PDB file of C-alpha atoms in Angstrom:
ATOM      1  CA  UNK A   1      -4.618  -9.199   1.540  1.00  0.00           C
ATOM      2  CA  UNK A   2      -8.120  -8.906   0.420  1.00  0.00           C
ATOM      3  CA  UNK A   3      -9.159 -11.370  -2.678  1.00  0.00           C
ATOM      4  CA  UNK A   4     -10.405  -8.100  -4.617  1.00  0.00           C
ATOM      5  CA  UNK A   5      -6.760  -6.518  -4.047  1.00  0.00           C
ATOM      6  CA  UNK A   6      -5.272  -9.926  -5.179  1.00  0.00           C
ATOM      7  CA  UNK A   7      -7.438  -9.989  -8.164  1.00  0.00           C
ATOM      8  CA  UNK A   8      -6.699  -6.513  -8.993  1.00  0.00           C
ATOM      9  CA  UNK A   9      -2.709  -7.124  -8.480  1.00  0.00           C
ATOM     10  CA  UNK A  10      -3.037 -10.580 -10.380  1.00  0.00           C
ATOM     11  CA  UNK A  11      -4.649  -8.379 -13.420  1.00  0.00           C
ATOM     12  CA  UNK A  12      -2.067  -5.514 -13.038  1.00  0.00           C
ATOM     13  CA  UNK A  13       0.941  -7.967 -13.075  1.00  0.00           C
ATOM     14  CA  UNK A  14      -0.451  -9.798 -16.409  1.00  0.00           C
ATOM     15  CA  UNK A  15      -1.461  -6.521 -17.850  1.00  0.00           C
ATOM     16  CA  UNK A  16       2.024  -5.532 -18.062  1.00  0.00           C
ATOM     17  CA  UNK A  17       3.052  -8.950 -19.056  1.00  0.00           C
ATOM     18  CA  UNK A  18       1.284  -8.614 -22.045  1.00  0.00           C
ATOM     19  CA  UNK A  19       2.584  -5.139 -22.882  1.00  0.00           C
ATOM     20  CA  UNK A  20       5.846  -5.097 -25.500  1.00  0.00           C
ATOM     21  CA  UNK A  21       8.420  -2.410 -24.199  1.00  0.00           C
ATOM     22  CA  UNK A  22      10.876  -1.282 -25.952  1.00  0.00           C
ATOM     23  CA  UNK A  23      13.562   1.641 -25.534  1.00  0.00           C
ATOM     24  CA  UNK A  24      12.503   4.409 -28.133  1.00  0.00           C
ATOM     25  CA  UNK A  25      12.532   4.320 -31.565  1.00  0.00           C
ATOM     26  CA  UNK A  26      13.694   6.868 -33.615  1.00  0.00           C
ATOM     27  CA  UNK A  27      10.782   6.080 -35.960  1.00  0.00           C
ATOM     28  CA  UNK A  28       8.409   9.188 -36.389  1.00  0.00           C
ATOM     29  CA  UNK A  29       6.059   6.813 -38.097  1.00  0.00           C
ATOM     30  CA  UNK A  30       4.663   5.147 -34.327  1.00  0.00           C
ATOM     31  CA  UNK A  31       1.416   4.432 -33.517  1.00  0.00           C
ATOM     32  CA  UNK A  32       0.057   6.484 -30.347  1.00  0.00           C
ATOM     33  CA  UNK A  33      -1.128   3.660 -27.593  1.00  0.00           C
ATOM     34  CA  UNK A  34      -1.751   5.917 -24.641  1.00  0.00           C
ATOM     35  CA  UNK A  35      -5.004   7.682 -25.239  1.00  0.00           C
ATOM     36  CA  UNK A  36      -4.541  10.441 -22.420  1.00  0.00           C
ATOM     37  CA  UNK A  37      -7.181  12.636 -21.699  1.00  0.00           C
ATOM     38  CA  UNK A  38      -6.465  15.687 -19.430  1.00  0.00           C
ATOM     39  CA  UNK A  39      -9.751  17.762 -19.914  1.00  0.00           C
ATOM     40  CA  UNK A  40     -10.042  17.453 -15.692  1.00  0.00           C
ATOM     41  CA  UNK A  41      -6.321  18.437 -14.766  1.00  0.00           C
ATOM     42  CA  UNK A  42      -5.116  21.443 -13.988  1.00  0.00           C
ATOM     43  CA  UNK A  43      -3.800  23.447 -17.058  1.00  0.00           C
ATOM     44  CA  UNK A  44      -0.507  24.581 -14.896  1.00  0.00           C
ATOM     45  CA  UNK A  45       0.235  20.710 -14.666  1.00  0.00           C
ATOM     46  CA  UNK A  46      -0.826  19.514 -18.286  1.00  0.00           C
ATOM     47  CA  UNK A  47       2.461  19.400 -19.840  1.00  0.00           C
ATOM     48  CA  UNK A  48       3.972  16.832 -17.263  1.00  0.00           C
ATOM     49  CA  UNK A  49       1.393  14.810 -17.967  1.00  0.00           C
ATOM     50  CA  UNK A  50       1.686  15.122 -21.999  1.00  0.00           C
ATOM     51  CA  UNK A  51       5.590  14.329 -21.268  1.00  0.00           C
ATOM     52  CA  UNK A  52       4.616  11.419 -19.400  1.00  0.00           C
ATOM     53  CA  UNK A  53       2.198  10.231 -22.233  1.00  0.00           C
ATOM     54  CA  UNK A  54       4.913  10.787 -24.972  1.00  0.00           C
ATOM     55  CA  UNK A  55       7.668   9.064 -22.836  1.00  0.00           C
ATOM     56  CA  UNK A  56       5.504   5.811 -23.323  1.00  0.00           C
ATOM     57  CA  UNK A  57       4.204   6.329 -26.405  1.00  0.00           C
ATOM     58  CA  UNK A  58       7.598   5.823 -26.982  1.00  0.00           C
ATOM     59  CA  UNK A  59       8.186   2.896 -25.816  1.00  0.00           C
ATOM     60  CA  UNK A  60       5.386   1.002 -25.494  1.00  0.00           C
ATOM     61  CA  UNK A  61       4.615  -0.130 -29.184  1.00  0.00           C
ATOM     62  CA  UNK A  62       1.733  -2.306 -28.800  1.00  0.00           C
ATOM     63  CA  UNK A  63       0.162  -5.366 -26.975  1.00  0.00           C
ATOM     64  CA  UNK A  64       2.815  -8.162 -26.804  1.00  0.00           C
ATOM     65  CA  UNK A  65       3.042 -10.769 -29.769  1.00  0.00           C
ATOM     66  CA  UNK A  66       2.936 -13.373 -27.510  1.00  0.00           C
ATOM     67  CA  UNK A  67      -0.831 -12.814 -26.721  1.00  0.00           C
ATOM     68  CA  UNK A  68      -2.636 -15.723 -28.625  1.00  0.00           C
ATOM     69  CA  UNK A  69      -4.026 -14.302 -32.213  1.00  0.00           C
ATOM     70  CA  UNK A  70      -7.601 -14.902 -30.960  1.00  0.00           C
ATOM     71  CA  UNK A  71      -6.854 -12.443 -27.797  1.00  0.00           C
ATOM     72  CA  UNK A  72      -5.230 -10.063 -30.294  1.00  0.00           C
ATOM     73  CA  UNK A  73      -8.183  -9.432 -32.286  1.00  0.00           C
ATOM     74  CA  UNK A  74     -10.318  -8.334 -29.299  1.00  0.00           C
ATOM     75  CA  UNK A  75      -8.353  -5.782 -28.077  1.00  0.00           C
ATOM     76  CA  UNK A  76      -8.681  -2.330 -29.039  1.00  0.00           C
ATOM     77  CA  UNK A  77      -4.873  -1.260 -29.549  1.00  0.00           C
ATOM     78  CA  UNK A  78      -4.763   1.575 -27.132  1.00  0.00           C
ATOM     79  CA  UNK A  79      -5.146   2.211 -23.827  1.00  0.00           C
ATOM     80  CA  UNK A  80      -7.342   5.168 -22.052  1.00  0.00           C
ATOM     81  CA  UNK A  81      -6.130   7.258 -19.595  1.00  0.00           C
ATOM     82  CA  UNK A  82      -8.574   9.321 -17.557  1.00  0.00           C
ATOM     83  CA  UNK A  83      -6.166  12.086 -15.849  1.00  0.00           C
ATOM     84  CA  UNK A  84      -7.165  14.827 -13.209  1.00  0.00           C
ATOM     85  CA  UNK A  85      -6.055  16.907 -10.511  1.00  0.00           C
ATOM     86  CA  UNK A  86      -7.877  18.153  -7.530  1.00  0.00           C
ATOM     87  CA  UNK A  87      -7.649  19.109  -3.933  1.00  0.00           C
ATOM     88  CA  UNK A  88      -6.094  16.632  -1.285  1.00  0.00           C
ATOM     89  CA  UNK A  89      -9.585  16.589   0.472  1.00  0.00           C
ATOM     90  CA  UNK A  90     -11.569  15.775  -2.583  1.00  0.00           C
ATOM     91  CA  UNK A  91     -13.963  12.813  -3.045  1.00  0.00           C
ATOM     92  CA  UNK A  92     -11.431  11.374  -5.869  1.00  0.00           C
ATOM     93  CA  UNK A  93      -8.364  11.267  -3.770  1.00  0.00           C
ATOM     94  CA  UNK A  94      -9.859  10.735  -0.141  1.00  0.00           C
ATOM     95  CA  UNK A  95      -6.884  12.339   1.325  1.00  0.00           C
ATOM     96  CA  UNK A  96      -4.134  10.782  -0.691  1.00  0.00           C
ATOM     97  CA  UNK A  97      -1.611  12.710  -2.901  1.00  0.00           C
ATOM     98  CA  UNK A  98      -2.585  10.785  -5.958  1.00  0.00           C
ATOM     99  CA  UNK A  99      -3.532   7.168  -7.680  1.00  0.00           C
ATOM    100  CA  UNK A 100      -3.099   5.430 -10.820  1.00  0.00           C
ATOM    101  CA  UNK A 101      -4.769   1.926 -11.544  1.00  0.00           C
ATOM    102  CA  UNK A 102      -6.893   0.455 -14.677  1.00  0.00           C
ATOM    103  CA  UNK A 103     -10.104   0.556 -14.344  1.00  0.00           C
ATOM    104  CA  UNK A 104     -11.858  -1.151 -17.416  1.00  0.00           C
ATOM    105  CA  UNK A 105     -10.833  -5.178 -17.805  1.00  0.00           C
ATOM    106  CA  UNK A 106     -12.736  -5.944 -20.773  1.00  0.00           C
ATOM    107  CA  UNK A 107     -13.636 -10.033 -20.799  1.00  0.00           C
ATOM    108  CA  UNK A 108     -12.088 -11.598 -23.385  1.00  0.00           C
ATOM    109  CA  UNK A 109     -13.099 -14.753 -24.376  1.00  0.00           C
ATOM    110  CA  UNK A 110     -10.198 -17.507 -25.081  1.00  0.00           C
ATOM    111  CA  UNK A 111     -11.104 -20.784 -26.731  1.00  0.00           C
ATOM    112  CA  UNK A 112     -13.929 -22.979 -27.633  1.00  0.00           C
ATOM    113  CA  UNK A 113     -17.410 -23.468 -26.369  1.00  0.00           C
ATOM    114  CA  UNK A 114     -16.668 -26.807 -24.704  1.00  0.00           C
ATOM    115  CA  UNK A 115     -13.537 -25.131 -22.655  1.00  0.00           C
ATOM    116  CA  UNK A 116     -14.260 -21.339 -22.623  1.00  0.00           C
ATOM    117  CA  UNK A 117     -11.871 -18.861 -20.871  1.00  0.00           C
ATOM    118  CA  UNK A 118     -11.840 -15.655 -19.990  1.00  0.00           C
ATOM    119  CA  UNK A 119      -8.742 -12.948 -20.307  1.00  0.00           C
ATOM    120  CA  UNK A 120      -8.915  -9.195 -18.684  1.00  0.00           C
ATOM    121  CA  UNK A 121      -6.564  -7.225 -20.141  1.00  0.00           C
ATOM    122  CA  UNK A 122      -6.614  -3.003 -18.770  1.00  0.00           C
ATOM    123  CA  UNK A 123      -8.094  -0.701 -21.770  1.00  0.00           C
ATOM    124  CA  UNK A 124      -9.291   2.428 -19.388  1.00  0.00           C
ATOM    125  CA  UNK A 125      -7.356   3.583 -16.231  1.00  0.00           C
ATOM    126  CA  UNK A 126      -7.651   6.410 -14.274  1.00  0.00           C
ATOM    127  CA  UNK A 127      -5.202   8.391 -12.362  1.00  0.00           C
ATOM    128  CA  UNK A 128      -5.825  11.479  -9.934  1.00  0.00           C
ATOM    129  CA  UNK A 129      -3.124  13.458  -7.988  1.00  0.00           C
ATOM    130  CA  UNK A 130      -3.758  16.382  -5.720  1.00  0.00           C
ATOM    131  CA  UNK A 131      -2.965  19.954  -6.644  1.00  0.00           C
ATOM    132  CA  UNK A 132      -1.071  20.651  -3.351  1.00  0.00           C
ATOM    133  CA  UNK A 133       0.981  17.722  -4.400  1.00  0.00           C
ATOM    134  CA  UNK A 134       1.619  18.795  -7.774  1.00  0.00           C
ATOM    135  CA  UNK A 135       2.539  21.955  -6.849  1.00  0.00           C
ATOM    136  CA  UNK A 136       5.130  21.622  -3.875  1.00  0.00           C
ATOM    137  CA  UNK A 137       7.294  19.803  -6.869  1.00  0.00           C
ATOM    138  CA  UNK A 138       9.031  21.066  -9.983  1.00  0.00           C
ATOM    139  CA  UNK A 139       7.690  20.072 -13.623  1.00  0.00           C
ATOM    140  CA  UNK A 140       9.807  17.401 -13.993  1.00  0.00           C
ATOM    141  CA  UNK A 141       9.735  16.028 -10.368  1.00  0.00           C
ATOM    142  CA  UNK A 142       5.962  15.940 -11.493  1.00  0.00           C
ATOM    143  CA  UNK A 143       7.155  14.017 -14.826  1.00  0.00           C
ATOM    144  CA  UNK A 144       8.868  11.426 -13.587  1.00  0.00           C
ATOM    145  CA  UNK A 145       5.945  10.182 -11.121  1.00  0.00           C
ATOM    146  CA  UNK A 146       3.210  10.542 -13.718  1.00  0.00           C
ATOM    147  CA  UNK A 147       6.018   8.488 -15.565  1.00  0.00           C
ATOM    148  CA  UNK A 148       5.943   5.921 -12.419  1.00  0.00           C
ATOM    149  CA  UNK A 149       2.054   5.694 -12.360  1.00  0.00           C
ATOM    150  CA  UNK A 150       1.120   5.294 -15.997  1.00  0.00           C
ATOM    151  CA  UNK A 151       3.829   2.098 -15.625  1.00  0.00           C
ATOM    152  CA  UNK A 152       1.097   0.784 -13.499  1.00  0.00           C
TER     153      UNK A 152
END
């Protein structure tokens, strides 16, 4: 394994460390986390996505309280997620089906001057499945590994 795939799977694994999940809340009062933006996908696929979105908005109610306060206070509360759809061949998927990873670790800096640390924690991610993919499944087929990827 590569040291840039162990660095990104390091980051990944503490990302969702640091996320609190929760089953959902019947509280229509919650805070929207997931920031998804579908302006690039496919219109006929844009509601699995916006199920997706709301299945974790519904769970996920906020970075963890176990973060230390001074990591807390440099986040931004939500996370971005860049969605699109295109053709199998295309330059985004390079012949895959789809993909899903963060793509923005923002460094945070933990503790003094004399001992300085930094903490990445994902705020943008990306994730790009292919039409032909999309379409060979039913809606919530679709769903449930949108679901799967946005976990990531």
């Amino acid at each position: 394994m590569s040291i840039n795939r162990f660095t990104k799977l390091l980051l990944l694994t503490f990302s969702a460390i640091f996320l609190s999940v929760y089953p959902p809340m019947s509280s229509p009062t919650q805070a929207e986390i997931i920031d998804l933006d579908v302006s690039r996908v496919n219109p006929q696929f844009a509601n699995a996505f916006r199920r997706a979105e709301a299945f974790w908005d519904a769970r996920v109610l906020g970075y963890s309280n176990t973060l230390p306060r001074d990591i807390q206070r440099q986040l931004t509360g939500s996370l971005l997620i860049v969605a699109a759809t295109g053709p199998q061949d295309s330059d985004l998927l390079d012949g895959a089906l789809g993909r899903a990873g963060p793509t923005t670790f923002p460094s945070i800096v933990r503790g003094t001057i004399f001992r300085e640390r930094r903490v990445a924690v994902a705020t943008v991610s990306s994730m790009v499945f292919a039409d032909e993919f999309l379409a060979d499944n039913t809606e919530d087929d679709i769903t449930d590994v949108i679901i799967h990827e946005m976990g990531h």
